[in-house]
Amino acid sequence: MTFLKAPFLSFVLSVLLLSLFFGDELSNPNSYFMSEAGDGYKNYYTFAYHQQYDSSFSHFGGMAYPYGEQIVFTDGQPSLALFSWLFQGASDHSIALINLLLILGIGLSAWILTKLFIRFGMTRGGSLFAATAIALMSPQIMRFSAHYALAYCFVVPWFIYVAFLYVEKPSYKRGFWVFLCLIFITGLHLYYFLMAACFIGAYYLIEAFRRKNQSIWKYALAFGVQVILPFILYMLWMKSTDLVTDRPSIPYGMLEYMALWEGVFLPYYFYHDSAVFQALDVRKVNSEALAYVGWPATLYFVYFLLSRIKFLFQKRPKLSLYKGHAIFIAGFFVFLFAATLPFLMHTPFGEKYGGPLLQFRSLGRLSWVFYYALNIFMFVQLAGTRKRIGLILSSLATVILFLQGLHFNTEYCQELGKKRYTYAGVEELSSYSNHVLFPLPFFHLGSENLSTKHEDEYLAEPIMSMSLSSGIPTYACMMSRISLSNTLNALEMAYNLSGPLMESEKAWMVVKAPSYSNRVSLLLPNKGNFMMDSLEAYSVKGAEWLKWKSLQRKPDSLLNQGVFYAGFENASGQGIAGSEGINFSRNEQVILYEGPGFTDTVDLWYWLDAQHDGFRFFHLKIENLETGESWQHEAGSNFDNVMEGFARVHIGQQLLNFPCRISIFNNGPLDENFSVDEFLIQRSGTSFCYPLNGYQFTEEFVFKPVR
């Protein structure tokens, strides 16, 4: 009977243990969020909004209005979205679907691992408890606070298991199960494809050499059909439904999120700030690279390496590869790949020719494969032969891993699980359906080039909550790898109240944080239309914004170009507002100012062509010509306005009372022609105003020619 079999019992045991930590989420899954902030909240929002309001399966319309986004780049989980899309009424339970798959996925992980252990010859009782212990310590549980598509703990054991089944007895039927697994998990998240492709490719290669009666070409063909074909089909669907042609090609974070041995073999989550770790000068490990295997697996790994040293001193060592060895070696290969590839991709050659691999910046996630592979290998080696000493050590390892898993969940799960909150007054939005939500402060994240700064009054979660409750989209954005041109249009609208988005027929539903103030919010009336909790809501039409902004324009006779101005009128490059600018190439340094310096504290302003990928590689360099000291300021974190494809960078409060040189350069990997224009130095705290080709430039807005 199925309910008495070990795999099912491991599922039940895991779920019962998880109910200690996720009781509310299991009993009322549609009423709780695992996380109420950041990427976690966004994952709920994009999935649920898409199910409830979008008319196209492939396109998400909740954010970045009017462009929206292909669902892959919203963490929209196409495989899960398709399931929900096919069942009428399932959209009302989108939150519950994610929560249950997160929690029950740990139980499914234990189920799959139990079946795998039994096939390796372990006892059913030993398999049950070892699998449950491994599942409770899954590093993917740390994704419960964000990136839910990557938090399904059954995925990695699943593709290990189906690959093992195929290797155990190759057949069309078992190969088809690998194919279906790859189709499904690739549709959850592309990182799963990379994990599975690396592991299965290495595993099949090892087995091809181990099983001399099996042709390597047979495994190569199987890999092509089972792994590569699902990826091709997925990419054909994605490319055919994606209208964006200017996504970033060099995302940030390749070295920051790489795999590290400390994240695998040290309990970094618990002791990262301990005196011991500080005394040992343990490297900082990003959360993306945490895949702690536990004390038993760490000790067994050390034992395994030491026990193999003897082979180095034998003239003809006999090395035998058994089934468990192949899984372990394949998993170790995946870890080495994730720990070394970032260095290659970070070179000029890698950044230029890395292609699709550059999109996988968080390679530390691939350490999860090694977590499972090493623990599987350890238990199979200890208990698979059913020898007494092995069974004792296996039982001890199970108990220790169990305790570590319970301790980990007790500590980590305290941060999870929040009751869904509805903002008072949000029902008023039903009277403003022909509007688009516009938060103040505005947020726009995901272009890899220009992103807004997170202020204390960050409105991402309130705006997503209001959008999900009302079905009203928002101009704001919190997605991945989004279009550069769409980003520039959105930021020009938000910072300068100009550009093509100002022509939208829909009115703005401005939602302003209580104490937030900037040049846009100061144009609003004293009182809004209604309140949602402490947030004030204003219904404003685009024409009203333009009228209010025009009243701020100053007479052109009030000319003030600061204490130093360079318009580069004699340059040959394309500048802003139809003027000339200085063109320069990668690693070329353009001197903007060289002179005696300034007695007062000054602000620096300049405009950069932002229409090329790699804006974050722009740097302003200030050199003290007397001492040789120098300072650099990144453009990406200091822009404060956007217009017609150019971004204005503002470096404030600089004391330059010494002979100095100020220059600009781009040290990115792309061979592009860049442009800089309108460099101005002004005393801090004072305003400037000057005309240029019918435009008026001020420290607040840029006013376009009156037509």
XYZ file of C-alpha atoms in Angstrom:
707
model
C 0.000 0.000 0.000
C 1.409 3.373 -1.076
C 0.725 5.178 2.179
C 2.829 2.612 4.076
C 5.805 2.724 1.730
C 9.007 4.461 2.799
C 8.955 7.283 0.179
C 5.451 8.339 1.198
C 6.315 8.070 4.893
C 9.348 10.324 4.367
C 7.037 12.878 2.744
C 4.619 12.706 5.669
C 7.412 12.929 8.254
C 8.917 15.956 6.520
C 5.572 17.761 6.311
C 4.798 17.027 9.977
C 8.153 18.471 10.995
C 7.648 21.481 8.731
C 4.268 22.148 10.355
C 6.243 23.133 13.456
C 7.647 26.064 11.482
C 5.001 26.727 8.819
C 1.768 25.787 10.560
C -0.084 28.966 9.571
C 1.093 28.784 5.981
C -0.004 25.144 5.677
C -3.418 25.651 7.293
C -4.258 28.898 5.480
C -1.809 29.169 2.569
C -3.600 31.920 0.650
C -3.486 34.336 3.590
C 0.272 34.426 4.265
C 3.394 35.637 2.528
C 6.715 33.971 3.265
C 8.263 37.397 2.815
C 6.566 40.784 2.674
C 9.498 42.651 1.151
C 11.814 42.795 -1.848
C 12.120 39.992 -4.360
C 9.950 37.663 -2.309
C 6.958 39.974 -2.407
C 7.613 40.681 -6.073
C 7.555 36.959 -6.885
C 4.082 36.653 -5.371
C 2.884 39.796 -7.132
C 4.095 39.070 -10.658
C 2.751 35.506 -10.604
C -0.612 36.413 -9.075
C -1.177 39.552 -11.175
C -0.399 37.634 -14.354
C -2.931 34.951 -13.474
C -5.685 37.387 -12.506
C -5.413 40.243 -14.985
C -3.241 39.516 -18.020
C -4.855 38.427 -21.282
C -1.664 36.991 -22.809
C 0.096 33.978 -21.329
C 3.549 35.152 -22.426
C 3.239 38.813 -21.466
C 3.050 40.456 -18.056
C 1.401 43.881 -17.891
C 1.501 44.788 -14.213
C 4.759 46.776 -14.185
C 6.724 49.044 -16.512
C 3.529 50.332 -18.102
C 2.864 50.562 -21.053
C 5.590 48.116 -22.102
C 5.085 45.295 -19.637
C 7.470 42.361 -19.901
C 7.864 38.798 -21.150
C 6.994 36.638 -18.123
C 10.402 34.936 -17.973
C 11.978 38.227 -16.873
C 9.422 38.775 -14.099
C 10.165 35.498 -12.256
C 6.773 34.491 -13.611
C 7.518 30.726 -13.539
C 6.040 29.777 -16.937
C 5.635 26.085 -16.035
C 3.618 26.901 -12.936
C 1.818 29.747 -14.706
C 0.706 27.355 -17.457
C -0.717 24.968 -14.874
C -2.657 27.786 -13.214
C -3.633 29.252 -16.591
C -5.312 26.007 -17.677
C -7.553 25.751 -14.626
C -10.335 28.307 -14.351
C -10.491 29.905 -10.932
C -6.963 28.861 -9.911
C -5.857 32.497 -10.182
C -7.684 33.260 -6.924
C -5.317 30.891 -5.145
C -2.000 31.916 -6.713
C -0.440 32.748 -3.337
C -1.544 29.406 -1.908
C -0.123 27.532 -4.889
C 3.326 29.045 -4.381
C 3.292 28.549 -0.604
C 2.223 24.915 -0.809
C 4.758 24.113 -3.496
C 7.493 25.720 -1.374
C 6.661 23.795 1.782
C 5.498 20.511 0.295
C 8.464 20.645 -2.067
C 10.670 19.741 0.904
C 8.524 16.656 1.444
C 8.720 15.795 -2.257
C 12.499 16.124 -2.010
C 12.514 13.550 0.818
C 10.206 11.283 -1.230
C 12.527 11.339 -4.262
C 15.696 10.866 -2.219
C 14.162 7.895 -0.398
C 13.409 6.184 -3.717
C 16.977 6.881 -4.845
C 18.522 5.467 -1.663
C 16.418 2.303 -1.887
C 17.647 1.749 -5.449
C 21.194 2.090 -4.133
C 20.579 -0.782 -1.710
C 19.962 1.076 1.542
C 17.376 -0.210 3.986
C 13.950 1.377 3.736
C 14.159 2.765 7.274
C 17.629 4.178 6.737
C 16.568 5.641 3.401
C 13.500 7.285 4.937
C 15.335 9.086 7.728
C 18.447 9.981 5.731
C 16.321 11.499 2.960
C 14.246 13.492 5.456
C 17.391 14.826 7.148
C 18.866 15.927 3.803
C 15.587 17.595 2.802
C 15.361 19.545 6.076
C 18.826 20.997 5.512
C 18.220 21.926 1.879
C 20.046 25.177 1.010
C 17.075 26.147 -1.141
C 15.067 26.824 2.023
C 17.108 30.022 2.253
C 15.330 31.132 -0.938
C 12.020 31.149 0.964
C 12.597 34.848 1.590
C 13.052 35.608 -2.134
C 13.291 34.022 -5.588
C 10.560 31.452 -5.006
C 11.058 29.797 -8.384
C 14.472 28.743 -7.055
C 13.113 27.574 -3.695
C 11.445 24.348 -4.836
C 13.561 21.796 -2.984
C 12.404 18.795 -5.030
C 13.898 20.027 -8.309
C 17.573 19.091 -7.835
C 16.833 15.604 -6.379
C 14.341 15.106 -9.219
C 16.789 15.624 -12.066
C 19.452 13.598 -10.230
C 16.954 10.768 -9.805
C 15.666 10.655 -13.401
C 19.235 10.832 -14.731
C 20.161 7.936 -12.438
C 17.179 5.916 -13.672
C 18.220 6.421 -17.272
C 21.825 5.437 -16.569
C 20.690 2.408 -14.569
C 18.673 1.068 -17.487
C 18.694 3.226 -20.636
C 15.363 3.172 -22.456
C 13.125 5.492 -24.443
C 10.661 5.616 -21.562
C 13.257 6.646 -18.977
C 14.815 9.082 -21.417
C 11.372 10.632 -21.900
C 11.109 11.196 -18.124
C 14.406 13.095 -18.201
C 13.064 15.151 -21.119
C 9.827 15.995 -19.254
C 11.761 16.878 -16.116
C 13.997 19.285 -18.064
C 11.029 20.880 -19.834
C 9.269 21.523 -16.526
C 12.208 22.777 -14.462
C 13.526 24.996 -17.272
C 10.081 26.590 -17.310
C 10.357 27.263 -13.595
C 13.721 29.016 -13.847
C 16.603 28.935 -16.318
C 19.101 28.363 -13.495
C 17.585 24.916 -13.051
C 18.424 24.169 -16.668
C 22.046 25.189 -16.118
C 22.279 23.039 -12.971
C 20.724 20.041 -14.687
C 22.719 20.445 -17.896
C 26.033 20.635 -16.021
C 25.218 17.696 -13.763
C 23.660 15.394 -16.356
C 26.380 16.195 -18.901
C 29.118 15.295 -16.404
C 27.183 12.288 -15.092
C 26.564 10.807 -18.527
C 30.204 11.356 -19.509
C 31.457 9.570 -16.390
C 29.045 6.698 -16.914
C 30.073 6.411 -20.562
C 33.677 5.799 -19.459
C 32.656 3.583 -16.528
C 30.353 1.372 -18.598
C 32.693 0.327 -21.365
C 29.893 -1.526 -23.121
C 28.006 1.762 -23.634
C 29.005 4.039 -26.506
C 29.836 7.618 -25.577
C 27.884 8.693 -28.661
C 24.796 7.019 -27.248
C 25.026 9.173 -24.130
C 25.815 12.243 -26.234
C 22.668 11.664 -28.291
C 20.648 11.112 -25.115
C 22.006 14.372 -23.684
C 21.064 16.207 -26.863
C 17.493 14.940 -26.885
C 16.835 14.952 -23.137
C 18.610 18.197 -22.174
C 19.468 20.374 -25.166
C 16.168 19.881 -27.021
C 14.019 21.143 -24.087
C 16.246 24.207 -23.877
C 15.904 24.872 -27.616
C 12.119 24.538 -27.451
C 12.000 26.859 -24.451
C 14.184 29.478 -26.117
C 12.139 29.318 -29.339
C 8.995 30.087 -27.342
C 10.711 32.835 -25.345
C 12.323 34.535 -28.343
C 9.143 34.369 -30.430
C 7.153 36.133 -27.709
C 9.794 38.661 -26.617
C 9.742 41.980 -28.476
C 12.711 43.510 -26.612
C 15.988 43.737 -28.548
C 18.161 45.760 -26.158
C 18.447 43.721 -22.993
C 21.720 44.034 -21.030
C 24.393 41.616 -22.171
C 26.739 41.947 -19.190
C 24.766 41.734 -15.911
C 26.399 42.708 -12.648
C 27.618 40.243 -10.038
C 29.532 37.390 -11.712
C 32.340 37.411 -9.117
C 30.162 38.583 -6.237
C 27.816 35.584 -6.476
C 30.253 32.798 -7.369
C 30.545 29.478 -5.526
C 32.976 29.389 -2.582
C 34.171 26.417 -0.562
C 33.393 28.309 2.662
C 29.718 28.410 1.685
C 29.668 24.624 1.273
C 31.800 23.283 4.115
C 31.396 25.915 6.859
C 28.202 26.734 8.816
C 28.463 30.295 7.555
C 24.821 31.195 8.140
C 25.132 30.610 11.893
C 28.665 31.842 12.577
C 29.513 34.433 9.896
C 29.846 37.176 12.512
C 31.447 35.011 15.214
C 34.816 35.799 16.771
C 36.192 32.486 15.461
C 35.340 33.285 11.844
C 36.727 36.778 12.220
C 39.938 35.487 13.774
C 40.333 32.999 10.919
C 39.590 35.779 8.434
C 36.913 33.709 6.713
C 35.876 35.258 3.426
C 32.465 36.848 3.110
C 30.032 34.456 1.439
C 27.059 35.880 -0.416
C 23.720 34.269 0.407
C 23.514 33.020 -3.190
C 26.510 30.741 -2.516
C 25.338 29.183 0.757
C 24.952 25.413 0.396
C 26.215 24.070 3.704
C 26.458 20.267 3.487
C 26.456 19.663 7.259
C 29.080 18.328 9.646
C 28.768 14.645 8.633
C 29.256 15.301 4.908
C 32.126 17.707 5.579
C 33.967 15.130 7.677
C 33.236 12.387 5.171
C 34.557 14.536 2.320
C 37.831 15.051 4.204
C 38.044 11.315 4.965
C 37.368 10.447 1.336
C 40.131 12.726 0.076
C 42.661 11.443 2.631
C 41.813 7.834 1.867
C 42.588 8.441 -1.802
C 46.053 9.875 -1.177
C 47.481 6.360 -1.209
C 46.686 6.075 -4.908
C 49.208 8.827 -5.615
C 52.005 6.520 -4.438
C 50.940 3.405 -6.319
C 52.479 2.644 -9.684
C 49.294 1.144 -11.095
C 46.443 2.167 -8.834
C 43.171 0.343 -9.264
C 40.467 2.960 -9.354
C 36.922 1.632 -9.443
C 33.962 3.914 -10.127
C 30.685 2.730 -8.647
C 27.267 4.316 -9.140
C 27.533 6.558 -6.110
C 30.940 7.770 -7.198
C 29.590 9.029 -10.509
C 26.914 11.162 -8.824
C 29.489 12.558 -6.399
C 32.066 13.362 -9.099
C 29.427 14.945 -11.330
C 28.229 17.082 -8.417
C 31.786 18.072 -7.576
C 32.338 19.056 -11.203
C 29.294 21.337 -11.032
C 30.746 22.992 -7.926
C 34.140 23.518 -9.591
C 32.404 24.943 -12.654
C 30.509 27.447 -10.472
C 33.685 28.368 -8.568
C 35.972 28.900 -11.559
C 33.861 30.069 -14.516
C 33.281 33.557 -13.014
C 37.019 34.270 -13.234
C 37.006 33.470 -16.955
C 33.820 35.453 -17.550
C 35.288 38.447 -15.709
C 38.159 38.764 -18.189
C 37.841 41.042 -21.231
C 37.695 37.912 -23.379
C 34.944 36.343 -21.299
C 32.880 39.516 -21.077
C 33.128 39.957 -24.826
C 32.540 36.365 -25.944
C 30.782 34.774 -22.960
C 27.403 35.052 -24.688
C 24.463 33.451 -22.823
C 26.709 32.281 -19.961
C 27.091 35.909 -18.869
C 23.392 35.963 -18.008
C 23.979 33.392 -15.252
C 25.671 35.720 -12.804
C 24.655 33.909 -9.581
C 26.642 30.746 -10.193
C 26.911 30.146 -6.463
C 23.440 28.596 -6.753
C 24.975 25.643 -8.561
C 26.525 24.641 -5.222
C 23.100 23.235 -4.363
C 23.800 20.320 -6.693
C 26.957 19.481 -4.767
C 25.031 19.622 -1.476
C 22.761 16.820 -2.625
C 25.448 14.873 -4.503
C 27.835 14.752 -1.534
C 25.169 13.777 0.986
C 23.781 11.109 -1.346
C 27.284 9.754 -1.857
C 28.034 9.706 1.871
C 24.905 7.775 2.846
C 25.242 5.328 -0.057
C 28.867 4.595 0.852
C 28.111 4.186 4.561
C 24.829 2.302 4.428
C 24.541 0.975 0.885
C 26.498 -2.206 1.660
C 24.538 -2.704 4.922
C 27.683 -3.480 6.910
C 27.360 -2.958 10.636
C 29.919 -0.152 11.012
C 28.475 1.618 7.983
C 24.942 1.390 9.332
C 26.085 2.786 12.703
C 27.917 5.694 11.093
C 25.009 6.309 8.742
C 22.586 6.426 11.672
C 24.875 8.829 13.522
C 25.168 11.036 10.439
C 21.377 11.026 10.079
C 20.856 12.107 13.691
C 23.420 14.928 13.421
C 22.014 16.156 10.107
C 18.493 15.955 11.541
C 19.474 18.096 14.513
C 21.294 20.582 12.313
C 18.255 20.785 10.051
C 15.882 21.392 12.944
C 18.220 24.016 14.377
C 18.539 25.732 11.006
C 14.783 25.842 10.437
C 14.156 27.038 13.987
C 16.506 29.976 13.456
C 15.800 30.844 9.839
C 12.039 30.379 9.772
C 11.552 32.993 12.473
C 12.122 35.552 9.724
C 9.425 34.064 7.494
C 5.642 34.072 7.404
C 3.705 37.338 7.383
C -0.050 37.793 7.309
C -1.264 39.355 4.070
C -2.011 43.023 4.610
C -4.572 45.144 2.783
C -4.100 48.898 2.801
C -7.023 50.849 4.245
C -8.696 52.835 1.489
C -7.394 50.668 -1.339
C -11.001 50.016 -2.390
C -11.086 53.624 -3.618
C -8.891 52.561 -6.527
C -11.892 50.840 -8.118
C -13.147 54.314 -9.099
C -9.881 55.058 -10.925
C -9.509 52.036 -13.204
C -8.296 54.148 -16.142
C -5.165 55.153 -14.239
C -1.566 54.009 -13.856
C 0.068 53.861 -10.425
C 3.031 56.218 -10.013
C 4.929 55.982 -6.703
C 6.834 58.833 -5.095
C 9.615 58.002 -4.532
C 9.709 56.297 -7.917
C 11.435 52.931 -8.229
C 12.822 51.270 -11.320
C 15.074 48.211 -10.921
C 16.419 45.606 -13.291
C 18.092 47.306 -16.236
C 21.648 46.513 -15.012
C 22.533 50.028 -16.217
C 20.441 52.690 -14.502
C 18.447 51.894 -11.384
C 16.839 54.126 -8.804
C 18.249 54.303 -5.309
C 16.302 52.709 -2.469
C 15.131 55.412 -0.105
C 13.827 54.894 3.407
C 10.286 55.422 2.118
C 10.551 52.705 -0.517
C 7.088 52.039 -1.922
C 7.654 48.860 -3.926
C 5.598 46.587 -1.658
C 2.662 49.017 -1.177
C 2.458 49.678 -4.916
C 2.512 45.964 -5.772
C -0.151 45.304 -3.137
C -2.383 48.057 -4.529
C -1.822 46.896 -8.092
C -2.712 43.298 -7.204
C -5.839 44.374 -5.306
C -7.101 46.677 -8.049
C -5.649 45.349 -11.309
C -4.183 48.796 -12.020
C -0.686 48.595 -13.563
C 2.226 50.770 -12.512
C 4.920 52.761 -14.290
C 7.390 51.474 -11.702
C 9.476 48.390 -12.316
C 11.164 45.633 -10.333
C 12.148 42.951 -12.831
C 15.260 41.513 -14.503
C 17.301 42.225 -17.649
C 14.803 44.821 -18.861
C 15.045 46.928 -21.999
C 17.499 49.828 -21.862
C 15.409 52.098 -24.099
C 12.253 51.384 -22.067
C 14.225 52.150 -18.915
C 15.394 55.506 -20.267
C 11.837 56.458 -21.256
C 10.489 55.548 -17.807
C 13.234 57.440 -15.960
C 12.857 60.522 -18.178
C 9.176 60.579 -17.306
C 9.833 60.080 -13.576
C 12.744 62.535 -13.216
C 12.083 65.179 -15.874
C 8.361 64.880 -16.685
C 9.161 64.609 -20.372
C 9.508 61.967 -23.057
C 7.089 59.667 -24.882
C 5.364 58.303 -21.766
C 3.996 61.764 -20.967
C 1.683 61.317 -23.954
C -0.191 58.392 -22.374
C -3.971 58.741 -22.420
C -4.250 57.226 -18.983
C -4.111 59.460 -15.934
C -1.595 58.936 -13.149
C -2.566 57.657 -9.744
C 0.270 59.230 -7.776
C 0.929 57.502 -4.448
C 3.218 59.600 -2.253
C 5.041 58.601 0.906
C 4.187 60.882 3.869
C 7.414 62.853 4.217
C 8.924 62.345 0.772
C 9.768 65.436 -1.235
C 11.511 65.991 -4.560
C 11.151 68.301 -7.538
C 8.216 66.282 -8.905
C 6.275 65.962 -5.644
C 6.569 69.710 -5.044
C 4.372 70.292 -8.099
C 1.437 68.380 -6.596
C -1.590 70.107 -5.018
C -1.599 70.494 -1.250
C -4.241 67.790 -0.810
C -4.735 64.480 -2.605
C -7.931 62.743 -3.668
C -7.872 60.155 -0.882
C -5.616 58.304 1.559
C -4.484 54.681 1.646
C -3.188 54.233 5.168
C -0.612 57.027 5.482
C -0.040 57.252 1.721
C -1.700 60.131 -0.116
C -3.165 59.436 -3.563
C -3.534 62.035 -6.322
C -5.277 61.634 -9.665
C -3.218 63.648 -12.158
C -3.318 63.834 -15.955
C -0.168 64.127 -18.043
C -1.226 67.540 -19.331
C -1.510 68.807 -15.751
C 2.054 67.694 -15.008
C 3.334 69.548 -18.075
C 1.435 72.686 -17.110
C 2.757 72.653 -13.546
C 6.292 72.024 -14.767
C 6.150 74.867 -17.335
C 5.409 77.312 -14.529
C 8.856 76.504 -13.088
C 10.686 77.635 -16.223
C 12.830 80.699 -15.638
C 13.523 83.586 -18.011
C 16.522 82.760 -20.203
C 17.982 86.103 -19.185
C 18.777 84.606 -15.765
C 21.996 83.110 -17.057
C 24.110 81.277 -14.488
C 26.496 78.610 -15.756
C 28.329 78.003 -12.490
C 31.974 78.626 -11.661
C 33.099 76.447 -14.582
C 31.243 75.349 -17.703
C 32.283 73.271 -20.696
C 29.715 72.789 -23.463
C 32.193 71.269 -25.929
C 30.819 73.376 -28.812
C 33.791 72.547 -31.028
C 33.670 68.788 -30.440
C 32.610 66.415 -33.198
C 30.459 64.003 -31.215
C 26.708 63.910 -30.647
C 25.712 65.717 -27.459
C 22.456 66.417 -25.683
C 19.750 68.762 -26.984
C 21.106 68.626 -30.514
C 24.458 70.060 -29.455
C 27.990 68.732 -29.781
C 29.650 66.460 -27.255
C 32.951 64.659 -26.837
C 33.089 61.134 -28.225
C 35.434 58.644 -26.594
C 36.028 54.915 -26.622
C 36.569 52.246 -23.965
C 39.451 52.986 -21.554
C 40.034 56.389 -23.155
C 40.284 59.132 -20.534
C 38.613 62.458 -21.371
C 39.791 65.454 -19.349
C 36.857 67.652 -18.372
C 38.732 70.117 -16.184
C 42.343 70.805 -15.238
C 43.171 73.864 -13.175
C 43.893 75.432 -9.790
C 40.748 74.178 -8.056
C 38.078 76.049 -6.086
C 37.983 77.666 -2.671
C 34.340 76.726 -2.018
C 32.741 73.320 -1.840
C 31.360 72.518 -5.279
C 28.970 70.176 -7.078
C 29.840 68.532 -10.396
C 27.239 67.957 -13.119
C 27.625 66.281 -16.502
C 25.553 64.375 -19.078
C 26.470 60.933 -20.435
C 25.041 59.072 -23.398
C 23.171 56.249 -21.653
C 21.965 54.407 -24.760
C 24.734 51.793 -24.600
C 24.946 48.749 -22.369
C 27.476 49.150 -19.562
C 26.539 52.509 -18.007
C 27.816 51.255 -14.651
C 31.367 51.200 -16.048
C 31.485 55.013 -16.341
C 33.707 56.616 -13.710
C 34.562 60.211 -12.900
C 38.137 60.527 -11.710
C 39.384 63.431 -9.576
C 43.165 63.767 -9.195
C 45.131 65.970 -6.818
C 47.988 67.193 -9.016
C 50.139 68.088 -5.987
C 49.947 64.846 -4.011
C 49.009 62.347 -6.706
C 45.929 61.210 -4.769
C 42.855 60.301 -6.786
C 39.195 59.465 -6.203
C 36.640 57.797 -8.431
C 32.862 58.175 -8.544
C 30.592 55.724 -10.349
C 28.086 57.255 -12.713
C 25.464 54.560 -12.164
C 24.899 55.389 -8.512
C 24.922 59.170 -8.967
C 22.582 59.986 -11.878
C 19.666 62.291 -11.055
C 17.975 63.060 -14.372
C 17.403 61.506 -17.797
C 16.501 63.135 -21.099
C 16.529 61.961 -24.712
C 18.859 59.038 -24.069
C 21.311 60.983 -21.876
C 21.630 60.675 -18.105
C 22.795 63.518 -15.883
C 25.303 62.611 -13.207
C 25.551 64.751 -10.074
C 28.538 64.480 -7.730
C 27.835 66.720 -4.739
C 29.815 68.353 -1.933
C 33.358 68.141 -3.325
C 36.142 70.137 -1.661
C 38.621 70.743 -4.472
C 40.843 73.480 -2.990
C 43.969 72.171 -4.733
C 45.246 71.923 -8.301
C 43.189 69.141 -9.778
C 42.286 67.226 -12.894
C 38.777 65.878 -13.506
C 38.273 63.235 -16.179
C 35.756 60.640 -17.339
C 36.369 57.114 -18.635
C 34.586 53.803 -19.244
C 36.430 50.615 -18.304
C 33.762 48.165 -19.461
C 34.311 45.265 -21.859
C 32.283 46.612 -24.786
C 33.914 48.449 -27.687
C 31.460 51.338 -28.011
C 31.651 55.016 -28.825
C 30.551 56.961 -25.762
C 29.650 60.629 -25.403
C 29.888 63.195 -22.609
C 28.416 66.694 -22.704
C 27.500 69.757 -20.630
C 30.043 69.581 -17.828
C 29.359 72.168 -15.114
C 30.858 72.990 -11.722
C 28.748 75.031 -9.323
C 29.057 76.096 -5.705
C 27.208 73.633 -3.514
C 23.758 74.775 -2.489
C 23.334 77.285 -5.327
C 21.270 76.967 -8.484
C 22.164 77.288 -12.150
C 20.201 78.096 -15.295
C 21.241 78.424 -18.933
C 19.694 77.987 -22.400
C 20.917 75.645 -25.140
C 19.296 75.299 -28.564
C 15.898 76.285 -27.197
C 16.235 74.023 -24.132
C 16.702 75.384 -20.631
C 18.974 73.522 -18.226
C 18.515 73.961 -14.467
C 19.586 71.970 -11.427
C 16.008 70.646 -11.234
C 14.365 70.078 -14.628
C 15.451 70.410 -18.219
C 12.807 72.329 -20.163
C 12.392 71.472 -23.813
C 11.690 74.064 -26.525
C 8.199 75.536 -26.395
C 6.268 74.450 -29.497
